[in-house]
PDB file of C-alpha atoms and ligand atoms in Angstrom:
ATOM      1  CA  UNK A   1      14.632  -2.644 -41.261  1.00 82.00           C
ATOM      2  CA  UNK A   2      14.801  -0.354 -38.219  1.00 91.00           C
ATOM      3  CA  UNK A   3      11.300   1.060 -37.866  1.00 97.00           C
ATOM      4  CA  UNK A   4      11.283   4.787 -37.135  1.00 97.00           C
ATOM      5  CA  UNK A   5       8.209   6.068 -38.976  1.00 98.00           C
ATOM      6  CA  UNK A   6       4.988   4.480 -37.751  1.00 98.00           C
ATOM      7  CA  UNK A   7       1.411   4.990 -38.879  1.00 98.00           C
ATOM      8  CA  UNK A   8      -1.692   4.002 -36.940  1.00 98.00           C
ATOM      9  CA  UNK A   9      -5.232   3.856 -38.356  1.00 98.00           C
ATOM     10  CA  UNK A  10      -7.928   4.544 -35.738  1.00 98.00           C
ATOM     11  CA  UNK A  11      -7.420   6.627 -32.603  1.00 97.00           C
ATOM     12  CA  UNK A  12      -9.879   4.812 -30.328  1.00 95.00           C
ATOM     13  CA  UNK A  13      -8.982   2.833 -27.216  1.00 92.00           C
ATOM     14  CA  UNK A  14      -6.282   0.747 -28.895  1.00 96.00           C
ATOM     15  CA  UNK A  15      -5.022   3.063 -31.644  1.00 98.00           C
ATOM     16  CA  UNK A  16      -4.340   5.851 -29.152  1.00 97.00           C
ATOM     17  CA  UNK A  17      -2.431   3.424 -26.901  1.00 97.00           C
ATOM     18  CA  UNK A  18      -0.383   2.004 -29.792  1.00 98.00           C
ATOM     19  CA  UNK A  19       0.394   5.537 -30.964  1.00 98.00           C
ATOM     20  CA  UNK A  20       1.452   6.534 -27.449  1.00 98.00           C
ATOM     21  CA  UNK A  21       3.873   3.632 -26.887  1.00 98.00           C
ATOM     22  CA  UNK A  22       5.316   4.033 -30.395  1.00 98.00           C
ATOM     23  CA  UNK A  23       5.927   7.765 -29.856  1.00 98.00           C
ATOM     24  CA  UNK A  24       7.397   7.086 -26.393  1.00 97.00           C
ATOM     25  CA  UNK A  25       9.862   4.670 -28.012  1.00 97.00           C
ATOM     26  CA  UNK A  26      11.212   7.507 -30.185  1.00 96.00           C
ATOM     27  CA  UNK A  27       9.311   6.781 -33.405  1.00 98.00           C
ATOM     28  CA  UNK A  28       7.654   9.530 -35.433  1.00 98.00           C
ATOM     29  CA  UNK A  29       3.952   8.642 -35.390  1.00 98.00           C
ATOM     30  CA  UNK A  30       1.014   9.693 -37.553  1.00 98.00           C
ATOM     31  CA  UNK A  31      -2.466   8.526 -36.559  1.00 98.00           C
ATOM     32  CA  UNK A  32      -5.369   8.634 -39.019  1.00 98.00           C
ATOM     33  CA  UNK A  33      -8.780   8.943 -37.362  1.00 98.00           C
ATOM     34  CA  UNK A  34     -11.971   9.654 -39.315  1.00 96.00           C
ATOM     35  CA  UNK A  35     -14.080  10.962 -36.409  1.00 95.00           C
ATOM     36  CA  UNK A  36     -13.017  14.446 -35.199  1.00 96.00           C
ATOM     37  CA  UNK A  37     -14.590  13.794 -31.773  1.00 95.00           C
ATOM     38  CA  UNK A  38     -12.647  10.535 -31.329  1.00 93.00           C
ATOM     39  CA  UNK A  39      -9.449  12.168 -32.605  1.00 96.00           C
ATOM     40  CA  UNK A  40      -9.796  14.804 -29.882  1.00 96.00           C
ATOM     41  CA  UNK A  41     -10.685  12.235 -27.205  1.00 94.00           C
ATOM     42  CA  UNK A  42      -7.781  10.001 -28.287  1.00 95.00           C
ATOM     43  CA  UNK A  43      -5.308  12.880 -28.159  1.00 96.00           C
ATOM     44  CA  UNK A  44      -6.564  13.858 -24.711  1.00 95.00           C
ATOM     45  CA  UNK A  45      -6.229  10.230 -23.544  1.00 94.00           C
ATOM     46  CA  UNK A  46      -2.591  10.212 -24.683  1.00 96.00           C
ATOM     47  CA  UNK A  47      -1.894  13.554 -22.979  1.00 96.00           C
ATOM     48  CA  UNK A  48      -3.471  12.321 -19.714  1.00 95.00           C
ATOM     49  CA  UNK A  49      -1.446   9.123 -19.826  1.00 95.00           C
ATOM     50  CA  UNK A  50       1.807  11.035 -20.442  1.00 96.00           C
ATOM     51  CA  UNK A  51       0.958  13.473 -17.631  1.00 95.00           C
ATOM     52  CA  UNK A  52       0.426  10.529 -15.256  1.00 94.00           C
ATOM     53  CA  UNK A  53       3.781   9.009 -16.297  1.00 93.00           C
ATOM     54  CA  UNK A  54       5.448  12.394 -15.694  1.00 95.00           C
ATOM     55  CA  UNK A  55       3.798  12.714 -12.271  1.00 95.00           C
ATOM     56  CA  UNK A  56       5.178   9.280 -11.345  1.00 94.00           C
ATOM     57  CA  UNK A  57       8.673  10.389 -12.390  1.00 94.00           C
ATOM     58  CA  UNK A  58       8.820   8.044 -15.410  1.00 92.00           C
ATOM     59  CA  UNK A  59       9.054  10.929 -17.909  1.00 93.00           C
ATOM     60  CA  UNK A  60      10.451  14.454 -17.658  1.00 95.00           C
ATOM     61  CA  UNK A  61       8.463  17.422 -18.961  1.00 94.00           C
ATOM     62  CA  UNK A  62      10.979  17.619 -21.846  1.00 95.00           C
ATOM     63  CA  UNK A  63      10.196  13.971 -22.682  1.00 95.00           C
ATOM     64  CA  UNK A  64       6.467  14.729 -22.731  1.00 96.00           C
ATOM     65  CA  UNK A  65       7.026  17.702 -25.052  1.00 96.00           C
ATOM     66  CA  UNK A  66       9.245  15.645 -27.375  1.00 96.00           C
ATOM     67  CA  UNK A  67       6.765  12.758 -27.500  1.00 97.00           C
ATOM     68  CA  UNK A  68       3.819  15.035 -28.284  1.00 97.00           C
ATOM     69  CA  UNK A  69       5.867  16.844 -30.959  1.00 96.00           C
ATOM     70  CA  UNK A  70       6.489  13.481 -32.675  1.00 96.00           C
ATOM     71  CA  UNK A  71       2.836  12.453 -32.735  1.00 97.00           C
ATOM     72  CA  UNK A  72       0.256  13.830 -35.200  1.00 97.00           C
ATOM     73  CA  UNK A  73      -3.419  12.928 -35.474  1.00 97.00           C
ATOM     74  CA  UNK A  74      -4.849  13.622 -38.941  1.00 97.00           C
ATOM     75  CA  UNK A  75      -7.908  12.643 -40.981  1.00 96.00           C
ATOM     76  CA  UNK A  76      -6.275  11.859 -44.338  1.00 96.00           C
ATOM     77  CA  UNK A  77      -4.749   8.452 -45.036  1.00 97.00           C
ATOM     78  CA  UNK A  78      -2.389  10.012 -47.621  1.00 97.00           C
ATOM     79  CA  UNK A  79      -0.353  11.277 -44.653  1.00 98.00           C
ATOM     80  CA  UNK A  80       0.838   7.667 -44.191  1.00 98.00           C
ATOM     81  CA  UNK A  81       2.615   7.557 -47.588  1.00 98.00           C
ATOM     82  CA  UNK A  82       6.156   7.515 -46.094  1.00 98.00           C
ATOM     83  CA  UNK A  83       5.486   5.147 -43.166  1.00 98.00           C
ATOM     84  CA  UNK A  84       7.652   2.014 -42.785  1.00 98.00           C
ATOM     85  CA  UNK A  85       5.043   0.274 -40.619  1.00 98.00           C
ATOM     86  CA  UNK A  86       1.308   0.974 -40.377  1.00 98.00           C
ATOM     87  CA  UNK A  87      -0.753  -0.646 -37.619  1.00 98.00           C
ATOM     88  CA  UNK A  88      -4.497  -0.787 -38.277  1.00 98.00           C
ATOM     89  CA  UNK A  89      -6.756  -0.390 -35.214  1.00 98.00           C
ATOM     90  CA  UNK A  90     -10.248   0.334 -36.596  1.00 98.00           C
ATOM     91  CA  UNK A  91     -13.312  -1.485 -35.141  1.00 95.00           C
ATOM     92  CA  UNK A  92     -13.540  -5.273 -35.369  1.00 92.00           C
ATOM     93  CA  UNK A  93     -15.548  -5.302 -38.619  1.00 94.00           C
ATOM     94  CA  UNK A  94     -14.187  -7.423 -41.444  1.00 94.00           C
ATOM     95  CA  UNK A  95     -15.521  -5.321 -44.349  1.00 97.00           C
ATOM     96  CA  UNK A  96     -14.222  -2.137 -42.760  1.00 98.00           C
ATOM     97  CA  UNK A  97     -10.771  -3.632 -42.197  1.00 98.00           C
ATOM     98  CA  UNK A  98     -10.634  -5.054 -45.742  1.00 98.00           C
ATOM     99  CA  UNK A  99     -11.398  -1.586 -47.083  1.00 98.00           C
ATOM    100  CA  UNK A 100      -8.682  -0.021 -44.889  1.00 98.00           C
ATOM    101  CA  UNK A 101      -6.101  -2.615 -46.067  1.00 98.00           C
ATOM    102  CA  UNK A 102      -7.006  -2.017 -49.734  1.00 98.00           C
ATOM    103  CA  UNK A 103      -6.521   1.718 -49.262  1.00 98.00           C
ATOM    104  CA  UNK A 104      -3.311   1.339 -47.243  1.00 98.00           C
ATOM    105  CA  UNK A 105      -1.840  -0.897 -49.933  1.00 98.00           C
ATOM    106  CA  UNK A 106      -2.336   1.904 -52.481  1.00 98.00           C
ATOM    107  CA  UNK A 107      -0.969   4.553 -50.104  1.00 98.00           C
ATOM    108  CA  UNK A 108       2.293   3.285 -48.583  1.00 98.00           C
ATOM    109  CA  UNK A 109       5.625   2.474 -50.286  1.00 98.00           C
ATOM    110  CA  UNK A 110       6.461  -0.971 -51.696  1.00 97.00           C
ATOM    111  CA  UNK A 111       8.686  -1.930 -48.731  1.00 97.00           C
ATOM    112  CA  UNK A 112       6.233  -0.959 -46.012  1.00 98.00           C
ATOM    113  CA  UNK A 113       4.771  -3.482 -43.615  1.00 98.00           C
ATOM    114  CA  UNK A 114       1.039  -3.472 -42.874  1.00 98.00           C
ATOM    115  CA  UNK A 115      -0.021  -4.832 -39.480  1.00 98.00           C
ATOM    116  CA  UNK A 116      -3.426  -5.361 -37.913  1.00 98.00           C
ATOM    117  CA  UNK A 117      -4.382  -5.167 -34.254  1.00 98.00           C
ATOM    118  CA  UNK A 118      -7.438  -7.336 -34.969  1.00 96.00           C
ATOM    119  CA  UNK A 119      -8.508  -9.591 -32.111  1.00 90.00           C
ATOM    120  CA  UNK A 120     -10.034 -12.292 -34.258  1.00 87.00           C
ATOM    121  CA  UNK A 121     -10.202 -11.658 -38.015  1.00 92.00           C
ATOM    122  CA  UNK A 122      -7.834 -13.940 -39.959  1.00 94.00           C
ATOM    123  CA  UNK A 123      -4.679 -12.088 -41.047  1.00 97.00           C
ATOM    124  CA  UNK A 124      -4.846 -14.116 -44.275  1.00 98.00           C
ATOM    125  CA  UNK A 125      -8.109 -12.363 -45.278  1.00 97.00           C
ATOM    126  CA  UNK A 126      -6.658  -8.906 -44.638  1.00 98.00           C
ATOM    127  CA  UNK A 127      -3.440  -9.831 -46.468  1.00 98.00           C
ATOM    128  CA  UNK A 128      -5.377 -10.946 -49.568  1.00 98.00           C
ATOM    129  CA  UNK A 129      -6.980  -7.493 -49.811  1.00 98.00           C
ATOM    130  CA  UNK A 130      -3.491  -6.182 -50.630  1.00 98.00           C
ATOM    131  CA  UNK A 131      -0.945  -6.822 -53.356  1.00 98.00           C
ATOM    132  CA  UNK A 132       1.704  -7.593 -50.712  1.00 98.00           C
ATOM    133  CA  UNK A 133       0.425 -10.511 -48.593  1.00 98.00           C
ATOM    134  CA  UNK A 134       3.979 -11.430 -47.565  1.00 98.00           C
ATOM    135  CA  UNK A 135       4.281  -7.992 -45.872  1.00 98.00           C
ATOM    136  CA  UNK A 136       1.064  -8.272 -43.818  1.00 98.00           C
ATOM    137  CA  UNK A 137       1.199  -9.470 -40.226  1.00 98.00           C
ATOM    138  CA  UNK A 138      -0.845  -9.434 -37.016  1.00 98.00           C
ATOM    139  CA  UNK A 139       0.451  -7.365 -34.100  1.00 98.00           C
ATOM    140  CA  UNK A 140      -2.138  -7.801 -31.369  1.00 98.00           C
ATOM    141  CA  UNK A 141      -1.702  -5.437 -28.406  1.00 98.00           C
ATOM    142  CA  UNK A 142      -3.604  -5.522 -25.109  1.00 96.00           C
ATOM    143  CA  UNK A 143      -5.655  -2.858 -23.365  1.00 92.00           C
ATOM    144  CA  UNK A 144      -4.400  -0.560 -21.836  1.00 93.00           C
ATOM    145  CA  UNK A 145      -1.472  -0.665 -24.279  1.00 96.00           C
ATOM    146  CA  UNK A 146       0.941   1.466 -22.200  1.00 95.00           C
ATOM    147  CA  UNK A 147       0.424  -0.869 -19.214  1.00 94.00           C
ATOM    148  CA  UNK A 148       0.087  -4.438 -20.503  1.00 96.00           C
ATOM    149  CA  UNK A 149       3.343  -5.973 -21.776  1.00 98.00           C
ATOM    150  CA  UNK A 150       1.999  -8.602 -24.180  1.00 98.00           C
ATOM    151  CA  UNK A 151       1.928  -8.510 -27.987  1.00 98.00           C
ATOM    152  CA  UNK A 152       0.788 -11.509 -30.052  1.00 98.00           C
ATOM    153  CA  UNK A 153       2.637 -11.836 -33.364  1.00 98.00           C
ATOM    154  CA  UNK A 154       0.516 -13.567 -35.982  1.00 98.00           C
ATOM    155  CA  UNK A 155       1.885 -14.710 -39.327  1.00 98.00           C
ATOM    156  CA  UNK A 156      -0.505 -15.804 -42.064  1.00 98.00           C
ATOM    157  CA  UNK A 157       0.386 -18.663 -44.405  1.00 98.00           C
ATOM    158  CA  UNK A 158       1.947 -16.071 -46.728  1.00 98.00           C
ATOM    159  CA  UNK A 159       3.701 -13.724 -44.263  1.00 98.00           C
ATOM    160  CA  UNK A 160       7.454 -13.721 -44.966  1.00 98.00           C
ATOM    161  CA  UNK A 161       9.822 -14.533 -42.126  1.00 98.00           C
ATOM    162  CA  UNK A 162      11.562 -11.167 -42.757  1.00 98.00           C
ATOM    163  CA  UNK A 163       8.268  -9.340 -42.137  1.00 98.00           C
ATOM    164  CA  UNK A 164       7.550 -11.344 -38.972  1.00 98.00           C
ATOM    165  CA  UNK A 165      11.105 -10.697 -37.758  1.00 98.00           C
ATOM    166  CA  UNK A 166      10.892  -6.928 -38.365  1.00 98.00           C
ATOM    167  CA  UNK A 167       7.464  -6.644 -36.732  1.00 98.00           C
ATOM    168  CA  UNK A 168       8.570  -8.794 -33.775  1.00 98.00           C
ATOM    169  CA  UNK A 169      11.797  -6.782 -33.320  1.00 98.00           C
ATOM    170  CA  UNK A 170       9.745  -3.580 -33.355  1.00 98.00           C
ATOM    171  CA  UNK A 171       7.475  -4.894 -30.580  1.00 98.00           C
ATOM    172  CA  UNK A 172      10.317  -6.260 -28.447  1.00 98.00           C
ATOM    173  CA  UNK A 173      13.354  -4.038 -29.067  1.00 97.00           C
ATOM    174  CA  UNK A 174      11.574  -0.742 -29.743  1.00 97.00           C
ATOM    175  CA  UNK A 175       8.491  -0.979 -27.548  1.00 98.00           C
ATOM    176  CA  UNK A 176       9.887  -3.295 -24.874  1.00 98.00           C
ATOM    177  CA  UNK A 177       6.928  -5.676 -25.154  1.00 98.00           C
ATOM    178  CA  UNK A 178       6.822  -9.397 -24.434  1.00 98.00           C
ATOM    179  CA  UNK A 179       6.083 -11.327 -27.627  1.00 98.00           C
ATOM    180  CA  UNK A 180       4.272 -14.592 -28.123  1.00 98.00           C
ATOM    181  CA  UNK A 181       3.618 -16.131 -31.520  1.00 98.00           C
ATOM    182  CA  UNK A 182       0.262 -17.540 -32.549  1.00 97.00           C
ATOM    183  CA  UNK A 183      -1.066 -19.361 -35.563  1.00 95.00           C
ATOM    184  CA  UNK A 184      -3.536 -17.388 -37.696  1.00 97.00           C
ATOM    185  CA  UNK A 185      -6.651 -18.772 -35.994  1.00 95.00           C
ATOM    186  CA  UNK A 186      -9.592 -16.663 -34.794  1.00 93.00           C
ATOM    187  CA  UNK A 187      -8.866 -15.276 -31.325  1.00 93.00           C
ATOM    188  CA  UNK A 188      -5.180 -16.206 -31.445  1.00 95.00           C
ATOM    189  CA  UNK A 189      -3.976 -17.512 -28.056  1.00 96.00           C
ATOM    190  CA  UNK A 190      -5.379 -15.082 -25.516  1.00 96.00           C
ATOM    191  CA  UNK A 191      -8.870 -14.309 -26.838  1.00 95.00           C
ATOM    192  CA  UNK A 192      -9.534 -17.953 -27.727  1.00 95.00           C
ATOM    193  CA  UNK A 193      -9.155 -18.607 -23.981  1.00 97.00           C
ATOM    194  CA  UNK A 194     -10.545 -15.345 -22.586  1.00 97.00           C
ATOM    195  CA  UNK A 195     -13.723 -14.792 -24.622  1.00 97.00           C
ATOM    196  CA  UNK A 196     -15.504 -18.062 -23.646  1.00 98.00           C
ATOM    197  CA  UNK A 197     -14.793 -17.180 -20.004  1.00 98.00           C
ATOM    198  CA  UNK A 198     -16.351 -13.701 -20.409  1.00 98.00           C
ATOM    199  CA  UNK A 199     -19.352 -15.160 -22.267  1.00 98.00           C
ATOM    200  CA  UNK A 200     -19.852 -17.720 -19.460  1.00 98.00           C
ATOM    201  CA  UNK A 201     -19.954 -14.919 -16.899  1.00 98.00           C
ATOM    202  CA  UNK A 202     -22.566 -13.051 -18.987  1.00 98.00           C
ATOM    203  CA  UNK A 203     -24.647 -16.256 -19.295  1.00 98.00           C
ATOM    204  CA  UNK A 204     -24.396 -16.705 -15.535  1.00 98.00           C
ATOM    205  CA  UNK A 205     -25.706 -13.169 -14.966  1.00 98.00           C
ATOM    206  CA  UNK A 206     -28.418 -13.575 -17.625  1.00 98.00           C
ATOM    207  CA  UNK A 207     -29.760 -16.770 -16.040  1.00 98.00           C
ATOM    208  CA  UNK A 208     -29.975 -15.169 -12.580  1.00 98.00           C
ATOM    209  CA  UNK A 209     -27.329 -17.521 -11.182  1.00 97.00           C
ATOM    210  CA  UNK A 210     -25.569 -14.632  -9.352  1.00 98.00           C
ATOM    211  CA  UNK A 211     -25.331 -10.824  -9.380  1.00 98.00           C
ATOM    212  CA  UNK A 212     -22.733  -8.965 -11.465  1.00 98.00           C
ATOM    213  CA  UNK A 213     -20.912  -7.848  -8.316  1.00 98.00           C
ATOM    214  CA  UNK A 214     -20.807 -11.381  -6.894  1.00 98.00           C
ATOM    215  CA  UNK A 215     -19.586 -12.914 -10.158  1.00 98.00           C
ATOM    216  CA  UNK A 216     -16.776 -10.358 -10.355  1.00 98.00           C
ATOM    217  CA  UNK A 217     -15.907 -10.561  -6.667  1.00 98.00           C
ATOM    218  CA  UNK A 218     -15.874 -14.362  -6.918  1.00 98.00           C
ATOM    219  CA  UNK A 219     -13.106 -14.314  -9.504  1.00 98.00           C
ATOM    220  CA  UNK A 220     -11.175 -11.487  -7.813  1.00 98.00           C
ATOM    221  CA  UNK A 221     -11.300 -12.802  -4.250  1.00 98.00           C
ATOM    222  CA  UNK A 222     -11.304 -16.502  -5.115  1.00 98.00           C
ATOM    223  CA  UNK A 223      -8.859 -16.614  -8.006  1.00 98.00           C
ATOM    224  CA  UNK A 224      -6.771 -13.457  -7.464  1.00 98.00           C
ATOM    225  CA  UNK A 225      -7.823 -11.969 -10.812  1.00 97.00           C
ATOM    226  CA  UNK A 226      -7.196  -8.199 -10.770  1.00 96.00           C
ATOM    227  CA  UNK A 227     -10.618  -7.607 -12.323  1.00 97.00           C
ATOM    228  CA  UNK A 228     -13.804  -9.660 -12.627  1.00 98.00           C
ATOM    229  CA  UNK A 229     -15.071 -10.891 -16.038  1.00 98.00           C
ATOM    230  CA  UNK A 230     -17.983  -8.439 -16.331  1.00 98.00           C
ATOM    231  CA  UNK A 231     -15.821  -5.425 -15.466  1.00 98.00           C
ATOM    232  CA  UNK A 232     -13.263  -6.750 -17.958  1.00 98.00           C
ATOM    233  CA  UNK A 233     -15.904  -7.067 -20.702  1.00 98.00           C
ATOM    234  CA  UNK A 234     -16.882  -3.435 -19.964  1.00 98.00           C
ATOM    235  CA  UNK A 235     -13.218  -2.420 -20.264  1.00 96.00           C
ATOM    236  CA  UNK A 236     -12.709  -4.260 -23.564  1.00 95.00           C
ATOM    237  CA  UNK A 237     -15.996  -2.838 -24.917  1.00 96.00           C
ATOM    238  CA  UNK A 238     -19.133  -4.962 -25.297  1.00 98.00           C
ATOM    239  CA  UNK A 239     -19.225  -4.336 -29.067  1.00 97.00           C
ATOM    240  CA  UNK A 240     -15.667  -5.621 -29.377  1.00 94.00           C
ATOM    241  CA  UNK A 241     -16.416  -8.591 -27.099  1.00 97.00           C
ATOM    242  CA  UNK A 242     -19.469  -9.506 -29.244  1.00 97.00           C
ATOM    243  CA  UNK A 243     -17.516  -9.055 -32.489  1.00 95.00           C
ATOM    244  CA  UNK A 244     -14.680 -11.298 -31.317  1.00 94.00           C
ATOM    245  CA  UNK A 245     -17.214 -13.927 -30.154  1.00 97.00           C
ATOM    246  CA  UNK A 246     -18.818 -13.812 -33.616  1.00 96.00           C
ATOM    247  CA  UNK A 247     -15.471 -14.447 -35.343  1.00 93.00           C
ATOM    248  CA  UNK A 248     -14.622 -17.282 -32.956  1.00 95.00           C
ATOM    249  CA  UNK A 249     -18.039 -18.889 -33.472  1.00 97.00           C
ATOM    250  CA  UNK A 250     -17.753 -18.544 -37.254  1.00 94.00           C
ATOM    251  CA  UNK A 251     -14.329 -20.194 -37.193  1.00 93.00           C
ATOM    252  CA  UNK A 252     -14.923 -23.082 -34.749  1.00 95.00           C
ATOM    253  CA  UNK A 253     -18.756 -23.470 -34.547  1.00 97.00           C
ATOM    254  CA  UNK A 254     -18.500 -24.273 -30.829  1.00 96.00           C
ATOM    255  CA  UNK A 255     -21.474 -23.215 -28.611  1.00 96.00           C
ATOM    256  CA  UNK A 256     -19.049 -21.859 -26.002  1.00 96.00           C
ATOM    257  CA  UNK A 257     -18.168 -19.061 -28.449  1.00 97.00           C
ATOM    258  CA  UNK A 258     -21.767 -18.005 -29.232  1.00 97.00           C
ATOM    259  CA  UNK A 259     -22.677 -14.593 -27.793  1.00 97.00           C
ATOM    260  CA  UNK A 260     -25.517 -14.693 -25.224  1.00 98.00           C
ATOM    261  CA  UNK A 261     -28.634 -12.627 -26.106  1.00 98.00           C
ATOM    262  CA  UNK A 262     -28.031 -10.242 -23.179  1.00 98.00           C
ATOM    263  CA  UNK A 263     -24.679  -9.199 -24.678  1.00 98.00           C
ATOM    264  CA  UNK A 264     -26.204  -8.673 -28.135  1.00 98.00           C
ATOM    265  CA  UNK A 265     -29.114  -6.610 -26.743  1.00 98.00           C
ATOM    266  CA  UNK A 266     -26.723  -4.437 -24.739  1.00 98.00           C
ATOM    267  CA  UNK A 267     -24.724  -3.744 -27.909  1.00 98.00           C
ATOM    268  CA  UNK A 268     -28.005  -2.951 -29.767  1.00 98.00           C
ATOM    269  CA  UNK A 269     -28.824  -0.501 -26.972  1.00 98.00           C
ATOM    270  CA  UNK A 270     -25.447   1.254 -27.224  1.00 98.00           C
ATOM    271  CA  UNK A 271     -24.486   0.030 -23.743  1.00 98.00           C
ATOM    272  CA  UNK A 272     -20.884  -0.649 -24.718  1.00 98.00           C
ATOM    273  CA  UNK A 273     -19.145  -0.550 -21.333  1.00 98.00           C
ATOM    274  CA  UNK A 274     -16.653   2.038 -20.156  1.00 96.00           C
ATOM    275  CA  UNK A 275     -16.371   3.827 -23.482  1.00 91.00           C
ATOM    276  CA  UNK A 276     -20.115   4.646 -23.580  1.00 95.00           C
ATOM    277  CA  UNK A 277     -20.432   5.226 -19.813  1.00 97.00           C
ATOM    278  CA  UNK A 278     -22.626   2.175 -19.174  1.00 98.00           C
ATOM    279  CA  UNK A 279     -22.295  -1.575 -19.571  1.00 98.00           C
ATOM    280  CA  UNK A 280     -22.629  -4.067 -16.726  1.00 98.00           C
ATOM    281  CA  UNK A 281     -21.629  -1.105 -14.511  1.00 98.00           C
ATOM    282  CA  UNK A 282     -21.917   2.668 -14.920  1.00 98.00           C
ATOM    283  CA  UNK A 283     -18.906   4.969 -15.323  1.00 97.00           C
ATOM    284  CA  UNK A 284     -18.151   8.682 -15.096  1.00 90.00           C
ATOM    285  CA  UNK A 285     -16.976   9.853 -18.513  1.00 74.00           C
TER     286      UNK A 285
HETATM  287  N1  NAD B 301     -10.695  -2.967 -26.868  1.00 59.19           N
HETATM  288  C1  NAD B 301      -9.799  -3.876 -26.560  1.00 59.19           C
HETATM  289  O1  NAD B 301      -9.615  -4.249 -25.381  1.00 59.19           O
HETATM  290  C2  NAD B 301      -8.956  -4.492 -27.642  1.00 59.19           C
HETATM  291  C3  NAD B 301      -7.811  -5.223 -27.291  1.00 59.19           C
HETATM  292  C4  NAD B 301      -6.997  -5.732 -28.314  1.00 59.19           C
HETATM  293  C5  NAD B 301      -7.356  -5.544 -29.650  1.00 59.19           C
HETATM  294  N2  NAD B 301      -8.489  -4.837 -29.955  1.00 59.19           N
HETATM  295  C6  NAD B 301      -8.802  -4.649 -31.379  1.00 59.19           C
HETATM  296  O2  NAD B 301      -8.359  -3.345 -31.757  1.00 59.19           O
HETATM  297  C7  NAD B 301      -9.217  -2.826 -32.798  1.00 59.19           C
HETATM  298  C8  NAD B 301      -9.748  -1.481 -32.365  1.00 59.19           C
HETATM  299  O3  NAD B 301     -10.481  -1.637 -31.168  1.00 59.19           O
HETATM  300  P1  NAD B 301     -10.785  -0.404 -30.192  1.00 59.19           P
HETATM  301  O4  NAD B 301     -11.247  -0.998 -28.925  1.00 59.19           O
HETATM  302  O5  NAD B 301      -9.649   0.551 -30.211  1.00 59.19           O
HETATM  303  O6  NAD B 301     -12.040   0.260 -30.984  1.00 59.19           O
HETATM  304  P2  NAD B 301     -12.575   1.755 -30.880  1.00 59.19           P
HETATM  305  O7  NAD B 301     -13.979   1.700 -31.355  1.00 59.19           O
HETATM  306  O8  NAD B 301     -12.271   2.336 -29.541  1.00 59.19           O
HETATM  307  O9  NAD B 301     -11.659   2.559 -31.941  1.00 59.19           O
HETATM  308  C9  NAD B 301     -11.701   2.370 -33.327  1.00 59.19           C
HETATM  309  C10 NAD B 301     -11.517   3.738 -34.003  1.00 59.19           C
HETATM  310  O10 NAD B 301     -11.348   3.593 -35.423  1.00 59.19           O
HETATM  311  C11 NAD B 301     -11.946   4.723 -36.049  1.00 59.19           C
HETATM  312  N3  NAD B 301     -12.194   4.416 -37.456  1.00 59.19           N
HETATM  313  C12 NAD B 301     -13.186   3.652 -37.998  1.00 59.19           C
HETATM  314  N4  NAD B 301     -13.027   3.590 -39.341  1.00 59.19           N
HETATM  315  C13 NAD B 301     -11.913   4.310 -39.633  1.00 59.19           C
HETATM  316  C14 NAD B 301     -11.243   4.614 -40.854  1.00 59.19           C
HETATM  317  N5  NAD B 301     -11.673   4.122 -42.025  1.00 59.19           N
HETATM  318  N6  NAD B 301     -10.138   5.402 -40.803  1.00 59.19           N
HETATM  319  C15 NAD B 301      -9.695   5.907 -39.623  1.00 59.19           C
HETATM  320  N7  NAD B 301     -10.303   5.643 -38.431  1.00 59.19           N
HETATM  321  C16 NAD B 301     -11.389   4.859 -38.453  1.00 59.19           C
HETATM  322  C17 NAD B 301     -13.214   4.952 -35.232  1.00 59.19           C
HETATM  323  O11 NAD B 301     -13.698   6.287 -35.416  1.00 59.19           O
HETATM  324  C18 NAD B 301     -12.709   4.675 -33.817  1.00 59.19           C
HETATM  325  O12 NAD B 301     -12.236   5.847 -33.188  1.00 59.19           O
HETATM  326  C19 NAD B 301     -10.281  -3.896 -33.041  1.00 59.19           C
HETATM  327  O13 NAD B 301      -9.860  -4.708 -34.100  1.00 59.19           O
HETATM  328  C20 NAD B 301     -10.280  -4.688 -31.733  1.00 59.19           C
HETATM  329  O14 NAD B 301     -10.719  -6.014 -31.895  1.00 59.19           O
HETATM  330  C21 NAD B 301      -9.284  -4.285 -29.002  1.00 59.19           C
END
């Protein structure tokens, strides 16, 4: 199946990026977002990103117009009825995602593929909320989606090879992404390695071992990382970081995956990183 009609659920950090790259690849895209404020912010984020690409000579003004004309943000899931592929990008909350998959299953056609951008929830659980587990797959993008080339393709025990092939071809041939395959284990490849590193940096800060700036500078200047772990946690979102840690801990029961109290209290306080204006650092919004 050549995917040309794409749906995205959620127009936050990731959904807006997935919608943007899909529309830039020539697909017709409909995004469903329940919060009007986030829908507006997501649309503005896409417009800013396209304007930057145009300023750098990567897109013409005609391209920008065409891309925006092929991208709609709506609040009603029924608008996804004719989509060949729907990518879910709502917050990392299992009950919420199960509910979205149940509703998507009732909404889209029998041949449609349902994908999740989850960072850590088993694809098998989401698939079993539908009547089409063989057509459910993980397509895990990275933030910022228009910039980072990687997509993790995750098949559950029941995902058909045809579904995995179509979803993988979409990521590689349509979007120009680099694909790696992962087993359906919490965190997949990248987050299973990254999250314990971020949690260690937060523990280091919490125990007074070093300042936030020194921890981040240590990894940037000493290991050539483009960004330190605390700035990266702020970029990912501290709520998302804590949610992924929870899933990893639930799956493996290893102390290295347990979220430190400082992270949990910051989430309680609404200090979510860049998206809320304050996390380990403060940001202009
Ligand atoms: N933030 C990252 O760096 C990152 C990277 C890779 C994957 N992910 C994963 O992507 C998913 C989304 O993360 P995010 O950072 O974009 O979160 P986010 O909070 O920025 O965006 C989620 C959006 O979904 C919307 N939403 C919630 N329920 C909805 C519903 N029923 N219908 C329509 N919209 C709904 C919310 O209003 C919000 O705008 C999560 O599963 C996360 O683990 C995040």
